[in-house]
CSV table of C-alpha atoms in Angstrom, one decimal:
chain,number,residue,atom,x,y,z
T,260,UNK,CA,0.0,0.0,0.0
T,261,UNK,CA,1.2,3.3,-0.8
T,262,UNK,CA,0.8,6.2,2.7
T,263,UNK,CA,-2.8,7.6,1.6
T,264,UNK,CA,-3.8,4.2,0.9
T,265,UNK,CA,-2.5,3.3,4.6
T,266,UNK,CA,-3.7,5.9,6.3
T,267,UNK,CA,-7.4,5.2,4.2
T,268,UNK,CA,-7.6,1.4,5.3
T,269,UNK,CA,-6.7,2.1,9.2
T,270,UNK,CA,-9.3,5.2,9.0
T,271,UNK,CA,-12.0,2.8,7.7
T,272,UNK,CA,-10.8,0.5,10.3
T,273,UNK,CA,-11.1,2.9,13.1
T,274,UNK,CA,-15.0,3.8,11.2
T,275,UNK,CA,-16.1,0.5,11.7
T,276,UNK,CA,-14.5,-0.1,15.4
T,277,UNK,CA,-16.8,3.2,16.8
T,278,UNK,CA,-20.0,1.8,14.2
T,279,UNK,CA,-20.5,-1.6,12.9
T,280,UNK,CA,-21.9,-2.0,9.8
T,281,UNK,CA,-24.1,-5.5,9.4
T,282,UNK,CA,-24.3,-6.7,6.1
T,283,UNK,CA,-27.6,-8.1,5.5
T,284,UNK,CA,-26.0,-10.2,2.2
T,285,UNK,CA,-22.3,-11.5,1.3
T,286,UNK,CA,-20.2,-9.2,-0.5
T,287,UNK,CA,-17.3,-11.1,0.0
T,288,UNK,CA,-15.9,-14.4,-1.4
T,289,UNK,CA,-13.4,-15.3,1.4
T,290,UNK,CA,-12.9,-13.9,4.4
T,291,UNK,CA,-9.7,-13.6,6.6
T,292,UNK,CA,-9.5,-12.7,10.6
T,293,UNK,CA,-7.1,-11.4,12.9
T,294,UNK,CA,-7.0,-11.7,16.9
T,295,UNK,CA,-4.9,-10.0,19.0
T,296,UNK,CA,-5.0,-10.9,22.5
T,297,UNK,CA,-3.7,-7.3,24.1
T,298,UNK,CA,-2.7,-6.2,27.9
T,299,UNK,CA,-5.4,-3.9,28.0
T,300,UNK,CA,-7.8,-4.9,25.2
T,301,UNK,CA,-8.7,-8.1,22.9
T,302,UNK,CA,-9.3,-6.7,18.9
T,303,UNK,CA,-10.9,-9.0,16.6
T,304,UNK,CA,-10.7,-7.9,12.5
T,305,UNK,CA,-12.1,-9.4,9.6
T,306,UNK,CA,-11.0,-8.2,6.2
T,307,UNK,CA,-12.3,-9.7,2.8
T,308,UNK,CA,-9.9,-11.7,0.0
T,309,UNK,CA,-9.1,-7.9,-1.2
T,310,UNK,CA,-7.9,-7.0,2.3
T,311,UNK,CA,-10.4,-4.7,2.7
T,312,UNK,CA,-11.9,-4.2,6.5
T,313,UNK,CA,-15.3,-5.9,7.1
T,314,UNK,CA,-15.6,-6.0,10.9
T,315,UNK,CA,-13.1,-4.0,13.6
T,316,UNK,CA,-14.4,-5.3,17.7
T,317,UNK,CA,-12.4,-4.6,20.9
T,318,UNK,CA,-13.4,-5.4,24.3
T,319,UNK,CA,-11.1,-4.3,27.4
T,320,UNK,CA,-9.4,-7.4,28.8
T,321,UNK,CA,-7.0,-8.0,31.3
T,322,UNK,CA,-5.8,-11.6,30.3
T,323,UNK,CA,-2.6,-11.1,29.3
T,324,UNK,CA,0.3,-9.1,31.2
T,325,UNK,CA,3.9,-8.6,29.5
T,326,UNK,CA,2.9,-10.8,26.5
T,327,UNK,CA,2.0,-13.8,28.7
T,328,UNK,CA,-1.9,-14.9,28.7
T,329,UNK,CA,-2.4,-15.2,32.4
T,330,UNK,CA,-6.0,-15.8,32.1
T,331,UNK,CA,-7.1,-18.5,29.9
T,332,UNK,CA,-10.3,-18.7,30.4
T,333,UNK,CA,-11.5,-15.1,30.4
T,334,UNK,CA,-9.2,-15.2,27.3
T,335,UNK,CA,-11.1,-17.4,25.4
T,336,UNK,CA,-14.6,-15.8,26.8
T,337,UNK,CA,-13.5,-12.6,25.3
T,338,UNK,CA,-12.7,-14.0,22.0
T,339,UNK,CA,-16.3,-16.1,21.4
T,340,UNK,CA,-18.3,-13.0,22.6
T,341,UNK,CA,-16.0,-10.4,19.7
T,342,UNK,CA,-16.2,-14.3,17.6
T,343,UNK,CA,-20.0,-14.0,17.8
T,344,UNK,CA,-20.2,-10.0,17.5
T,345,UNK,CA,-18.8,-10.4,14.3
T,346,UNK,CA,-20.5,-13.9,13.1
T,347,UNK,CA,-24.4,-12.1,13.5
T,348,UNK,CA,-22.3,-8.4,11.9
T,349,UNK,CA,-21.4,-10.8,8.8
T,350,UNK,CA,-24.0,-13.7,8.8
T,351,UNK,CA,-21.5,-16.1,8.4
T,352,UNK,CA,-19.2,-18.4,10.9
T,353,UNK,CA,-15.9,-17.5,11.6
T,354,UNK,CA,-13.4,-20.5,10.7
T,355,UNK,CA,-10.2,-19.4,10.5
T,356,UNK,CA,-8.1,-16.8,12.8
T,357,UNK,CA,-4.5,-15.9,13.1
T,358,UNK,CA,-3.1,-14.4,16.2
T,359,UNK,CA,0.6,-12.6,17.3
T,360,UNK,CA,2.9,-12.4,19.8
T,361,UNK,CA,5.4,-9.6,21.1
T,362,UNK,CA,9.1,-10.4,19.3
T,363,UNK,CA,11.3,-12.9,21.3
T,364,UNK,CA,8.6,-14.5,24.1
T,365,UNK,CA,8.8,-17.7,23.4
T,366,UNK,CA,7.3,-20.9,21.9
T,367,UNK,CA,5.1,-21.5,25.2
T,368,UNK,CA,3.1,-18.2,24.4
T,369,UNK,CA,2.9,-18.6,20.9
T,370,UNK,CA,1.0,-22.1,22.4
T,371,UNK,CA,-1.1,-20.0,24.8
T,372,UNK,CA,-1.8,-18.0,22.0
T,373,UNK,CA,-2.8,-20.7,19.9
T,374,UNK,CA,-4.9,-22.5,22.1
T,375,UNK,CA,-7.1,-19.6,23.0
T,376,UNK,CA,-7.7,-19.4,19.3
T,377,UNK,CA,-9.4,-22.9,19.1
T,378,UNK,CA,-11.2,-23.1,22.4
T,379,UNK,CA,-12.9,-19.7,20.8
T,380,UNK,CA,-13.5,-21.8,18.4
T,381,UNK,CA,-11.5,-21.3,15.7
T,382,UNK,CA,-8.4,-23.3,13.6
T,383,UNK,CA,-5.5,-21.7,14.1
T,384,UNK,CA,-3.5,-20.1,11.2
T,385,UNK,CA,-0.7,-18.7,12.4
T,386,UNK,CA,0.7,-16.9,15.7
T,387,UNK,CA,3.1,-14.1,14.1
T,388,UNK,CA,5.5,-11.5,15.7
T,389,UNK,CA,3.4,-8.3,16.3
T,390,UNK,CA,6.1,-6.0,14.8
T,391,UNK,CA,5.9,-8.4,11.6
T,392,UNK,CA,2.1,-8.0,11.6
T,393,UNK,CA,2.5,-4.6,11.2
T,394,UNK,CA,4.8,-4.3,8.5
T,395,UNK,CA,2.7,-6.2,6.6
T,396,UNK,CA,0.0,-2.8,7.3
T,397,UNK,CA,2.5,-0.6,6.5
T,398,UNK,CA,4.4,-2.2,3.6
T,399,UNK,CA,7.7,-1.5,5.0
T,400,UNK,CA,10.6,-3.3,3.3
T,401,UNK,CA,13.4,-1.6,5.3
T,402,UNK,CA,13.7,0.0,8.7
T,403,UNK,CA,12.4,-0.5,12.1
T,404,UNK,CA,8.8,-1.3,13.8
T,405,UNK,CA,8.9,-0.9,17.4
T,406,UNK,CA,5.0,-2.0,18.5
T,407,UNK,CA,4.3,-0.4,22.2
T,408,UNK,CA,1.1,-2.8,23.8
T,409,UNK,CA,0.6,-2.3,27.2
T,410,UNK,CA,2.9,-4.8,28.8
T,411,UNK,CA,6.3,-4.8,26.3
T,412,UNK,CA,8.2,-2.7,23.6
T,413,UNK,CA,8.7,-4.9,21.2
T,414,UNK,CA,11.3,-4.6,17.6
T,415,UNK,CA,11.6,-6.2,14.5
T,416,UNK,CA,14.1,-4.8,11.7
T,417,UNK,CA,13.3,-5.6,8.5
T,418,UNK,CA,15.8,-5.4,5.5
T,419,UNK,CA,14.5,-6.7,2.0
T,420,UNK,CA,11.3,-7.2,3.1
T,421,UNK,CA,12.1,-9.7,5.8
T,422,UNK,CA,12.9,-9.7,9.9
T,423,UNK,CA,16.2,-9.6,10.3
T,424,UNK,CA,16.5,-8.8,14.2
T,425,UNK,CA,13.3,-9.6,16.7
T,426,UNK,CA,14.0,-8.1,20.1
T,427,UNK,CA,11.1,-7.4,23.4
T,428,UNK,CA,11.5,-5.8,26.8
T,429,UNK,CA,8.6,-5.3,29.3
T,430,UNK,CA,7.8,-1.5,29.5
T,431,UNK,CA,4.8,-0.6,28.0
T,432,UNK,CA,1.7,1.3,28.5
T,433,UNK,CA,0.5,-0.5,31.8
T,434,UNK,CA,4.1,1.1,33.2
T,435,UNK,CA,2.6,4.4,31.7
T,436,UNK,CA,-0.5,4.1,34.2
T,437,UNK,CA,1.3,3.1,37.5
T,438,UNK,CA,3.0,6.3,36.7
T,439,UNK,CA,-0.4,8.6,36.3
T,440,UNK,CA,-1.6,6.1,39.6
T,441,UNK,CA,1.0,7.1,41.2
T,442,UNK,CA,0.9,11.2,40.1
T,443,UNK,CA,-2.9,11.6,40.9
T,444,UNK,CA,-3.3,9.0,44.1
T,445,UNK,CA,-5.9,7.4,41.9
T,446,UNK,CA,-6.4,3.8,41.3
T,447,UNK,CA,-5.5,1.9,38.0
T,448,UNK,CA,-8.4,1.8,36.1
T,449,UNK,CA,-9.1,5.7,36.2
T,450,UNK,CA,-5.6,6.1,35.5
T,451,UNK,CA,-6.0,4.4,32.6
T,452,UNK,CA,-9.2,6.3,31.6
T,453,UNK,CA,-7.2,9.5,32.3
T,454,UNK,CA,-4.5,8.4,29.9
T,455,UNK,CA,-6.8,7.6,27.2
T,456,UNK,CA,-8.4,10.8,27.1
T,457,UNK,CA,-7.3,12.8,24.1
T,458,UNK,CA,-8.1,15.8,25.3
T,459,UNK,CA,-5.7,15.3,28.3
T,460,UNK,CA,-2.7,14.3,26.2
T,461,UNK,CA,-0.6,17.4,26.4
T,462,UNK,CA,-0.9,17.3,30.7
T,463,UNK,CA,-0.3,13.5,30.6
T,464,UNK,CA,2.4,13.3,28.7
T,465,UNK,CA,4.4,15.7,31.0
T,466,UNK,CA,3.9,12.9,33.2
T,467,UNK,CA,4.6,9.9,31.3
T,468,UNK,CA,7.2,11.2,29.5
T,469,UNK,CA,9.9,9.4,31.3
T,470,UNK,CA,8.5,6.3,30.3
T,471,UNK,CA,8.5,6.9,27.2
T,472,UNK,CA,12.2,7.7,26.8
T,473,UNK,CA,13.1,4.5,28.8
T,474,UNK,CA,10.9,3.0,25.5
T,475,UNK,CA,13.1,5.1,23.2
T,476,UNK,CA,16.2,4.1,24.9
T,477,UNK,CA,15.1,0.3,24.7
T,478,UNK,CA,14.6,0.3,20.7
T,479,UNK,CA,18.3,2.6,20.4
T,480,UNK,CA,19.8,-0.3,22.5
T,481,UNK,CA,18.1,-3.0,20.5
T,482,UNK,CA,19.2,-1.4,17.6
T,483,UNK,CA,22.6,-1.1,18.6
T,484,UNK,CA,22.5,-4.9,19.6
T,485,UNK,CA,21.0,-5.7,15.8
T,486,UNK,CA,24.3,-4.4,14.2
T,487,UNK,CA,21.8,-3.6,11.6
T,488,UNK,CA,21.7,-0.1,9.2
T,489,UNK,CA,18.1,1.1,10.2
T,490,UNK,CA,17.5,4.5,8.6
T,491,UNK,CA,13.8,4.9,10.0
T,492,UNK,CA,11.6,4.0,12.6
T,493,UNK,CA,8.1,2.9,12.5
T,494,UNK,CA,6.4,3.2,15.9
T,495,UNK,CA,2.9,0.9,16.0
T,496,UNK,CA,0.6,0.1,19.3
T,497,UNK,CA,-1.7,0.7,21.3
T,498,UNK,CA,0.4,2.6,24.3
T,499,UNK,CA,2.1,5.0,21.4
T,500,UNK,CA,-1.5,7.2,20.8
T,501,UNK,CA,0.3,10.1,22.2
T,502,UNK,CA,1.3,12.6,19.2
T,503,UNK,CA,4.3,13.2,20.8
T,504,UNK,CA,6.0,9.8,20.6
T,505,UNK,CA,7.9,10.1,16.9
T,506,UNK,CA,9.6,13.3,18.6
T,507,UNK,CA,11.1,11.5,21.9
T,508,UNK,CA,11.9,8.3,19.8
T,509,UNK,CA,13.6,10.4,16.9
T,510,UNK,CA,15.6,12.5,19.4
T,511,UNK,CA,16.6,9.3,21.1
T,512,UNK,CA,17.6,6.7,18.4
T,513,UNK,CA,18.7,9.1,16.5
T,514,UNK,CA,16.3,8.2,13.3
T,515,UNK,CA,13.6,9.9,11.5
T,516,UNK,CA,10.5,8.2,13.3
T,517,UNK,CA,7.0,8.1,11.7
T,518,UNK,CA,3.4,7.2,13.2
T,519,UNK,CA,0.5,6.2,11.2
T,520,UNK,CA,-2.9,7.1,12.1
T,521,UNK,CA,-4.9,4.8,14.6
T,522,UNK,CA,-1.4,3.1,15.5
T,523,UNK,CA,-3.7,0.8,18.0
T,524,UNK,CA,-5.6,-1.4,15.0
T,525,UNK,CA,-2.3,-1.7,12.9
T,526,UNK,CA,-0.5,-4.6,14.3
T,527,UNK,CA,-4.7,-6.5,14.2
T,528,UNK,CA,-4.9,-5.9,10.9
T,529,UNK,CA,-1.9,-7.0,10.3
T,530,UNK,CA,-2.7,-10.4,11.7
T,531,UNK,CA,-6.1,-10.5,9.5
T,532,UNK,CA,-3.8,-9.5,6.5
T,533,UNK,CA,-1.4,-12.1,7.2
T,534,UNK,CA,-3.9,-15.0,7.9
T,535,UNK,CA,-5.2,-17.6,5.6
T,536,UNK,CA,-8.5,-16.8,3.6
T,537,UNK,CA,-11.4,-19.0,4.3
């Protein structure tokens, strides 16, 4: 995809997360879906054989915590209700799903990953690297995608089209709300609400911004580790909605930095793009 065409397909993605569209009749030949079992929220996306979005459903979860599922069964819960969501949005069953996994965490969470998948239901595709998920989004053939969830920063460098380093740490958004708990002596969940809110971006940045340059610091180190030429820096995730993320990364590592629109949906999509049409 070329950048308008990007920034087009997350926009109609983000459209159809805030209002679902049910299609009374099939306009679709195959279909392909995408599950990615966040820290802070589950997303579920269905695209068509053309890639383009059908369905976008998230549901706040708190099953997984630095890339480890930690609750299976709500996991799975989560997943059929979204599963079902979409089934009676589409008027078809869902057969198929892929799912992903922060760089670097292991075969026994790609299982976990895996097996949430079918107990909701569902054969199992493919569990990819998130960074590699959203490449395939963002059509990036050379460079750096660091996805921020809400447990880990996770990097893949790509060169040629392909992942030619795969790094994690855990410092993610969830680090960014202890932070805010801590600033305004409030409890976690209205820490997070407070961090969400857009219109409270510039005064919680102030706050988070330390955390965010520990981030920036991670993917300079990782890249340094890589021994890799990286000449720009994707940044992707949920816990990167602030505006002001390319500028701390850039004047950290040291590399242009870039943010596409919606950087929550891209690594989901990604999944959906990656997984096998059914």
């Amino acid at each position: 995809m070329m950048k308008k065409e990007v920034t087009n397909f997350l926009n109609k993605s983000y459209q159809l997360l805030e209002e679902p569209v049910a299609y009374a009749k099939p306009k679709w030949n195959q279909l392909k879906v995408g599950g990615d079992l966040g820290t802070s929220s589950i997303v579920l996306v269905v695209l068509n054989e053309k890639n383009q979005p059908l369905v976008c459903l998230s549901e706040e979860a708190h099953v997984v915590r630095d890339g480890i599922v930690v609750n299976f069964f709500e996991a799975v819960q989560i997943v059929k209700r979204l599963k079902t969501t979409a089934e009676d949005l589409l008027s078809t069953q869902l057969l198929v799903a892929s799912g992903a996994i922060p760089p670097g965490t292991g075969g026994s969470c790609q299982k976990a990953v895996l097996h949430v998948i079918e107990a909701a239901e569902m054969d199992c595709d493919q569990v990819v690297d998130e960074p590699y998920a959203a490449a395939a989004v963002l059509a990036i053939e050379e460079g750096a995608v660091v996805d921020i969830g809400g447990g880990t920063t996770g990097i893949s460098i790509f060169k040629e089209g392909k992942a030619v380093y795969s790094a994690d740490e855990a410092t993610g958004g969830h680090h960014m709300t202890l932070v805010l708990a801590g600033y305004y002596h409030t409890d976690m969940e209205v820490s997070e609400s407070i961090k969400r809110d857009p219109q409270r971006y510039d005064e919680t940045f102030q706050i988070i911004q330390p955390v965010t340059e520990k981030m920036a610091a991670i993917t300079a180190r990782f890249i340094e580790e890589s021994k890799e030429e990286v000449k720009k820096v994707y940044i992707v995730g949920g816990a990167s909605m602030f505006p002001q993320f390319p500028a701390v990364f850039q004047d950290t590592v040291g590399r242009p930095t870039t943010q596409p629109v919606h950087p929550r949906l891209v690594t989901p999509l990604g999944i959906a793009k990656l997984s096998r049409a059914f």
